[in-house]
Short mmCIF file of C-alpha atoms in Angstrom, two decimals:
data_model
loop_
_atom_site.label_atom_id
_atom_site.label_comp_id
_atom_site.label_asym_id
_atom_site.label_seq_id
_atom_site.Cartn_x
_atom_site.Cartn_y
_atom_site.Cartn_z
CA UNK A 1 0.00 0.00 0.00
CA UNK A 2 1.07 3.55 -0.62
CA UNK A 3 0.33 6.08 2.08
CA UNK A 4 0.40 10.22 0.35
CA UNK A 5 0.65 12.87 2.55
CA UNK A 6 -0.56 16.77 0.88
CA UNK A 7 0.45 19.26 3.46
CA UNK A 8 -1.33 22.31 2.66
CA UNK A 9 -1.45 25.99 4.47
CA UNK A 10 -4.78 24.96 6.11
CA UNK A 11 -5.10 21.18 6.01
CA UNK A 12 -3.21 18.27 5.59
CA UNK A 13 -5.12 15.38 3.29
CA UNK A 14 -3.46 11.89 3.84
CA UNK A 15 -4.73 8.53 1.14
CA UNK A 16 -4.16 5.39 1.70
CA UNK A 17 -3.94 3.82 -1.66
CA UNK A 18 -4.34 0.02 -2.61
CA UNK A 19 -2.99 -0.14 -6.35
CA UNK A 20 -4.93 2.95 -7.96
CA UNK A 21 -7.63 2.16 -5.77
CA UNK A 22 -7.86 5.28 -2.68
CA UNK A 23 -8.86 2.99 -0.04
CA UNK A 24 -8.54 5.44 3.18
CA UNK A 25 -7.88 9.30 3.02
CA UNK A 26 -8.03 11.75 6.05
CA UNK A 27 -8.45 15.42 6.48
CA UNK A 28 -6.15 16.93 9.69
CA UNK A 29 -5.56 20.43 10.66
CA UNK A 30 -1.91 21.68 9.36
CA UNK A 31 0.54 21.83 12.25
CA UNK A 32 3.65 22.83 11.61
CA UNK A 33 5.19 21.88 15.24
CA UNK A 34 3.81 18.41 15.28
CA UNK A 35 6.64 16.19 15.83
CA UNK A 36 7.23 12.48 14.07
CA UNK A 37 6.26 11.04 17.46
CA UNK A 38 3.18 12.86 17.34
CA UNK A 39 2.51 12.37 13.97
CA UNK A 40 3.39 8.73 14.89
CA UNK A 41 0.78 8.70 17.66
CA UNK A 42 -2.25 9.94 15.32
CA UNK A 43 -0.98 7.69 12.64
CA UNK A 44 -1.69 4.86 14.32
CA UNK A 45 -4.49 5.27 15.46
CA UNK A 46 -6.62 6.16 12.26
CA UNK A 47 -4.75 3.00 10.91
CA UNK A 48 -6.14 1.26 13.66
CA UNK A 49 -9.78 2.46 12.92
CA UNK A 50 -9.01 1.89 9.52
CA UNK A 51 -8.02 -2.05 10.23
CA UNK A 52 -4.41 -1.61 8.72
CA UNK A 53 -1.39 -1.89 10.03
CA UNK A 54 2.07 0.41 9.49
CA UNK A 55 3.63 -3.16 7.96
CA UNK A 56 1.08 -2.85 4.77
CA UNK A 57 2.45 0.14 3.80
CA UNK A 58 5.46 -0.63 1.36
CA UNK A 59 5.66 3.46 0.11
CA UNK A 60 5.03 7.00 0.76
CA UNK A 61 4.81 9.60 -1.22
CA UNK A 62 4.60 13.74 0.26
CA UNK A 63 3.55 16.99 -1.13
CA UNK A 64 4.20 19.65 1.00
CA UNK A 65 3.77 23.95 1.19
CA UNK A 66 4.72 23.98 4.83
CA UNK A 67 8.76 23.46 4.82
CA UNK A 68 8.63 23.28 8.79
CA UNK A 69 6.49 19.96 8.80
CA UNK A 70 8.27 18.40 6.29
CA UNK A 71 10.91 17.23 7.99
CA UNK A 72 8.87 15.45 10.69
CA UNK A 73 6.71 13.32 8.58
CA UNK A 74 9.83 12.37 6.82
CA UNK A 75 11.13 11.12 10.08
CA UNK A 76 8.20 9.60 10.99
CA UNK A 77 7.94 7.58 7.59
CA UNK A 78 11.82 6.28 7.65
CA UNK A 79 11.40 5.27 11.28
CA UNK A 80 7.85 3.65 11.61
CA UNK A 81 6.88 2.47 7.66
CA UNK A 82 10.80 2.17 7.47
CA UNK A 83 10.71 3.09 3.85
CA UNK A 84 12.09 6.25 2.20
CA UNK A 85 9.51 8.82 1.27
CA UNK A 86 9.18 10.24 -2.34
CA UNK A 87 9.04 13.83 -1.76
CA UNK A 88 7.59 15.91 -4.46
CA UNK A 89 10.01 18.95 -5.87
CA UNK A 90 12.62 19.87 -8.23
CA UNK A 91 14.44 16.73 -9.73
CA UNK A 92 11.51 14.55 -8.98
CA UNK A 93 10.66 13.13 -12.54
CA UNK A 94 6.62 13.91 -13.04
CA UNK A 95 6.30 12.69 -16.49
CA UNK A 96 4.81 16.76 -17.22
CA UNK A 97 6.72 19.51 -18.81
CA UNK A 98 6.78 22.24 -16.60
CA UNK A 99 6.26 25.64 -19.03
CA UNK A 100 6.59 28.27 -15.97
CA UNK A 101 9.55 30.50 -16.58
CA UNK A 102 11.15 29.62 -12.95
CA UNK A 103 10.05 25.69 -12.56
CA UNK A 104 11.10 25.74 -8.95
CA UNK A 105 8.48 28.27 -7.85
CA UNK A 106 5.17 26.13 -8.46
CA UNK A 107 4.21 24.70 -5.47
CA UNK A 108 4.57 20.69 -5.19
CA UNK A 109 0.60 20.47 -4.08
CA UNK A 110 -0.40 22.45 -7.37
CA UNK A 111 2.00 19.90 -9.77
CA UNK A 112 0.64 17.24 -8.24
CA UNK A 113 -2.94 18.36 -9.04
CA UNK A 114 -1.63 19.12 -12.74
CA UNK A 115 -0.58 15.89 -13.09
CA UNK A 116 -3.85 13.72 -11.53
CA UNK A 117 -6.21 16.39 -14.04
CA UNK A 118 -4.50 15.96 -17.07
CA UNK A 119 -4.25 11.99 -16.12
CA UNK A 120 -7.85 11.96 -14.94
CA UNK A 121 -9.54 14.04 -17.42
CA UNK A 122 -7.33 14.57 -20.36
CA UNK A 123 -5.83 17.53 -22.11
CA UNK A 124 -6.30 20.23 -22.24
CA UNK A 125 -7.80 20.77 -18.43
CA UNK A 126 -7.47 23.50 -15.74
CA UNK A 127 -7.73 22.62 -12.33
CA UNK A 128 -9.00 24.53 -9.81
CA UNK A 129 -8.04 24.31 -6.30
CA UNK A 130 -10.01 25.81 -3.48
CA UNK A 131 -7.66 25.72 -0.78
CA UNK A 132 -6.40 28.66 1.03
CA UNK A 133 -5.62 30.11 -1.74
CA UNK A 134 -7.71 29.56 -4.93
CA UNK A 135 -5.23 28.31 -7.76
CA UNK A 136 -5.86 27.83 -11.36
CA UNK A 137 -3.49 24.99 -13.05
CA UNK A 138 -3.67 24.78 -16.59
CA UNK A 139 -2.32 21.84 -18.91
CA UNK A 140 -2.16 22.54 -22.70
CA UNK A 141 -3.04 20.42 -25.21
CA UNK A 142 0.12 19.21 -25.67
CA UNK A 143 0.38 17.87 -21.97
CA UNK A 144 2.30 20.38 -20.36
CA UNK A 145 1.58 22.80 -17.50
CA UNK A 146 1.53 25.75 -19.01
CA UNK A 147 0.86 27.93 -15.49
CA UNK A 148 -2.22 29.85 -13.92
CA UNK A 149 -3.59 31.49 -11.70
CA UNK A 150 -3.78 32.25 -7.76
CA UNK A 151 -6.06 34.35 -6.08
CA UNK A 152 -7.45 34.53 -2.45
CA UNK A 153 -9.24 31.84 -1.07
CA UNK A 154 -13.23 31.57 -0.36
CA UNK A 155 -11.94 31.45 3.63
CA UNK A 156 -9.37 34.31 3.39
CA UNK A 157 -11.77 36.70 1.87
CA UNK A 158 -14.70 35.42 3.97
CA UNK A 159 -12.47 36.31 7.41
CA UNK A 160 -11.15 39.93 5.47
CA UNK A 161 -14.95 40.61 5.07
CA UNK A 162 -15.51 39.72 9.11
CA UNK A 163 -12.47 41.40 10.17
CA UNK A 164 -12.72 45.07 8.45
CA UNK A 165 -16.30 45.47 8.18
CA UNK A 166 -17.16 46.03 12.25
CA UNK A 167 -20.89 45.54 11.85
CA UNK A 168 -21.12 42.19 9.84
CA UNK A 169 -21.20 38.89 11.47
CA UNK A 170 -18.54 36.04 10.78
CA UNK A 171 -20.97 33.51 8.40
CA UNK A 172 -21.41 29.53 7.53
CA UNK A 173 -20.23 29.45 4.31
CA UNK A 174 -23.80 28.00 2.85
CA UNK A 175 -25.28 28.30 -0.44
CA UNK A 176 -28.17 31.30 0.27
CA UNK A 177 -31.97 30.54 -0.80
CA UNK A 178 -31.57 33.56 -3.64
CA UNK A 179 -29.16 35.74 -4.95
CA UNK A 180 -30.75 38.60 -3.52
CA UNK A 181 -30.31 38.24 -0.11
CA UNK A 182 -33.18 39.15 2.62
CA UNK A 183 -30.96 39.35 5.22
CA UNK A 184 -27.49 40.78 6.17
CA UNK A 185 -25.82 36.40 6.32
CA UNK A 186 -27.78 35.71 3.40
CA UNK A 187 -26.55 38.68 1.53
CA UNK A 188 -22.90 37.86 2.54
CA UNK A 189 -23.40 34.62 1.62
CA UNK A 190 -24.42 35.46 -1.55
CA UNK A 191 -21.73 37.57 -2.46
CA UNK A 192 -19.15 35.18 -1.40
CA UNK A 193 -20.88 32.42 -3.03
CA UNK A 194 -21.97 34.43 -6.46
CA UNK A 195 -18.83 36.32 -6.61
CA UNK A 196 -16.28 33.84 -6.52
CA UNK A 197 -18.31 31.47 -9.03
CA UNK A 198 -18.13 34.87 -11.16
CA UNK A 199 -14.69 34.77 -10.46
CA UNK A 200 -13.87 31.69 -11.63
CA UNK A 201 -16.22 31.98 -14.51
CA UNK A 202 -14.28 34.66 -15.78
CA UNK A 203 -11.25 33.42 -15.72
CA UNK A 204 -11.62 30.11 -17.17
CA UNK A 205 -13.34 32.29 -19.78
CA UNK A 206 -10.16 33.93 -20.11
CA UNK A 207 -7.82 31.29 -20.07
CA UNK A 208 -9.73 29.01 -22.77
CA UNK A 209 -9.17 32.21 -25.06
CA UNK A 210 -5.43 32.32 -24.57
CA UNK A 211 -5.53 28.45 -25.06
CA UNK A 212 -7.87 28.70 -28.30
CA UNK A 213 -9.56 25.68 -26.86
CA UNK A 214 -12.36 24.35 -24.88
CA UNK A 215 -10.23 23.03 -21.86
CA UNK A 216 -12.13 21.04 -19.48
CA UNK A 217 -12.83 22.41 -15.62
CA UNK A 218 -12.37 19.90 -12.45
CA UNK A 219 -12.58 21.58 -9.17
CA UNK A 220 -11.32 19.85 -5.58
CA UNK A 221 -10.34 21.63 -2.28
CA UNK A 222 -13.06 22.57 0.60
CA UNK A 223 -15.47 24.68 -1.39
CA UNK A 224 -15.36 23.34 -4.80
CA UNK A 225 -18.39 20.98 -4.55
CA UNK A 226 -20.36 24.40 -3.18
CA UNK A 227 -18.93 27.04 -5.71
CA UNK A 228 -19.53 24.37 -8.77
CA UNK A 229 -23.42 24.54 -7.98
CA UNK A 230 -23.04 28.15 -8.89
CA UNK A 231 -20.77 28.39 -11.76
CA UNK A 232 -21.63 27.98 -15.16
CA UNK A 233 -17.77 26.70 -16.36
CA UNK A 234 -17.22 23.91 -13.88
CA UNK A 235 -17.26 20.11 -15.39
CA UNK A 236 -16.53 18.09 -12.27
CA UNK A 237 -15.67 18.04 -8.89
CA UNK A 238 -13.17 15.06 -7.32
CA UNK A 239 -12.01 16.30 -4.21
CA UNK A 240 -8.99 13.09 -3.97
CA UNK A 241 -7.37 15.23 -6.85
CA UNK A 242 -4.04 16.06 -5.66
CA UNK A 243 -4.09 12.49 -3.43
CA UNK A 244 -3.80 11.25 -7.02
CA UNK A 245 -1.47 12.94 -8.70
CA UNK A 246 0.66 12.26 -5.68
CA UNK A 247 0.49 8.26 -5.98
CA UNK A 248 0.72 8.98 -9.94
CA UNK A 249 3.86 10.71 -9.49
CA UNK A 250 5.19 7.89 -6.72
CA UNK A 251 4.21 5.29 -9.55
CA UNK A 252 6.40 7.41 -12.71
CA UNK A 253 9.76 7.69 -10.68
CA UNK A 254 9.10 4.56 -9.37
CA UNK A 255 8.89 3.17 -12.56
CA UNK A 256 12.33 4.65 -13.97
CA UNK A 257 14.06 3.97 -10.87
CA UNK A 258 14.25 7.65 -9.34
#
């Protein structure tokens, strides 16, 4: 089994994956401090719920944003799964052409995603990630990543609007009843909501142009099964995405003996 660890800003996603076959995944708060005890210690214990066992694990495979809690889930996966982990960054072979003019500055959790949409869904495809930030990935026709965008997140600019407007309450982030809102949450909620579907709308519109092609959408990340209700550009949702890519990138240097 191959265990894939995406370390995010916000969240950390961890698969469990049985061939190609995601048989576990988990969603933990990012910690930067946690140590490869601790991360040890809540290992095994959603293995344990799970009904596996550290010894079925024959492979790892890490994404990470966070350089401070890298090095303790390494630790943790050379000591306890005894393996060495693939970690995702420059001079790991992804089998994708990497068109940005500085390689080394795309982040490992947005190649990853690259790599599981284009695999996935085809080419050419933009992926959109609604993570802390929201990221647009784009693969050309030709199977490359040609770049994208980044702009603030659905949280980020949710907390800004709690923060610097004094009289307007912190909201759920829930899709309101109408766009015109009757009330002060519903009409946050549908600004949010509406304007980052617009958002993304708009530049997917945009992007397609400069690609001259119909690329498909697939949105993952903590708000892209609510925001895809509302837009009008996005083909499908699989939040595993970048879980994925992850064990498809473990499986390519794998194969070539990286």
């Amino acid at each position: 089994m191959l265990l894939v660890f995406d370390v995010g800003n916000t969240s950390t996603k961890i698969g469990l994956l049985q061939g190609r076959e995601l048989s576990r995944h988990w969603d933990l708060s990012t910690q930067a401090d946690r140590t490869a005890d601790e991360w040890g210690i809540v290992l095994e214990v959603l293995f344990a719920r799970a009904g596996r066992k550290f010894a079925e694990v024959d492979g790892a495979a890490i994404a990470c944003v966070v350089p401070p809690a890298l090095a303790a889930i390494e630790r943790f996966v050379r000591r306890d799964l005894r393996s060495e982990p693939l970690v995702v960054g420059p001079g790991v072979h992804t089998g994708m052409p990497i068109r940005y003019e500085n390689p080394r500055e795309v982040g490992a959790d947005r190649i990853v995603t690259a790599v599981a949409a284009h695999e996935e869904y085809g080419a050419p495809v933009i992926a959109i990630d609604f993570g802390t930030a929201t990221t647009f990935d784009v693969v050309d026709a030709a199977g490359a990543y040609a770049g994208g965008v980044i702009a603030p997140g659905v949280g980020i600019a949710t907390e800004a609007l709690f923060e610097h407007a004094s009289r307007l309450p912190r909201v759920e982030m829930l899709r309101p009843p109408r766009v015109i809102g009757r009330n002060t949450v519903q009409s946050m909620q549908s600004g949010i909501l509406y304007g980052f579907a617009g958002q993304v709308d708009g530049i997917v519109r945009r992007i397609r142009q400069e690609l001259g092609a119909e690329a498909r959408v697939v949105a993952t990340g903590t708000y892209a099964e609510l925001v895809s209700q509302a837009s009008e550009t996005i083909d499908a949702v699989d939040p595993f995405l970048a879980l994925k890519g992850l064990a498809t990138v473990y499986r390519r240097n794998r194969a070539t003996g990286s």
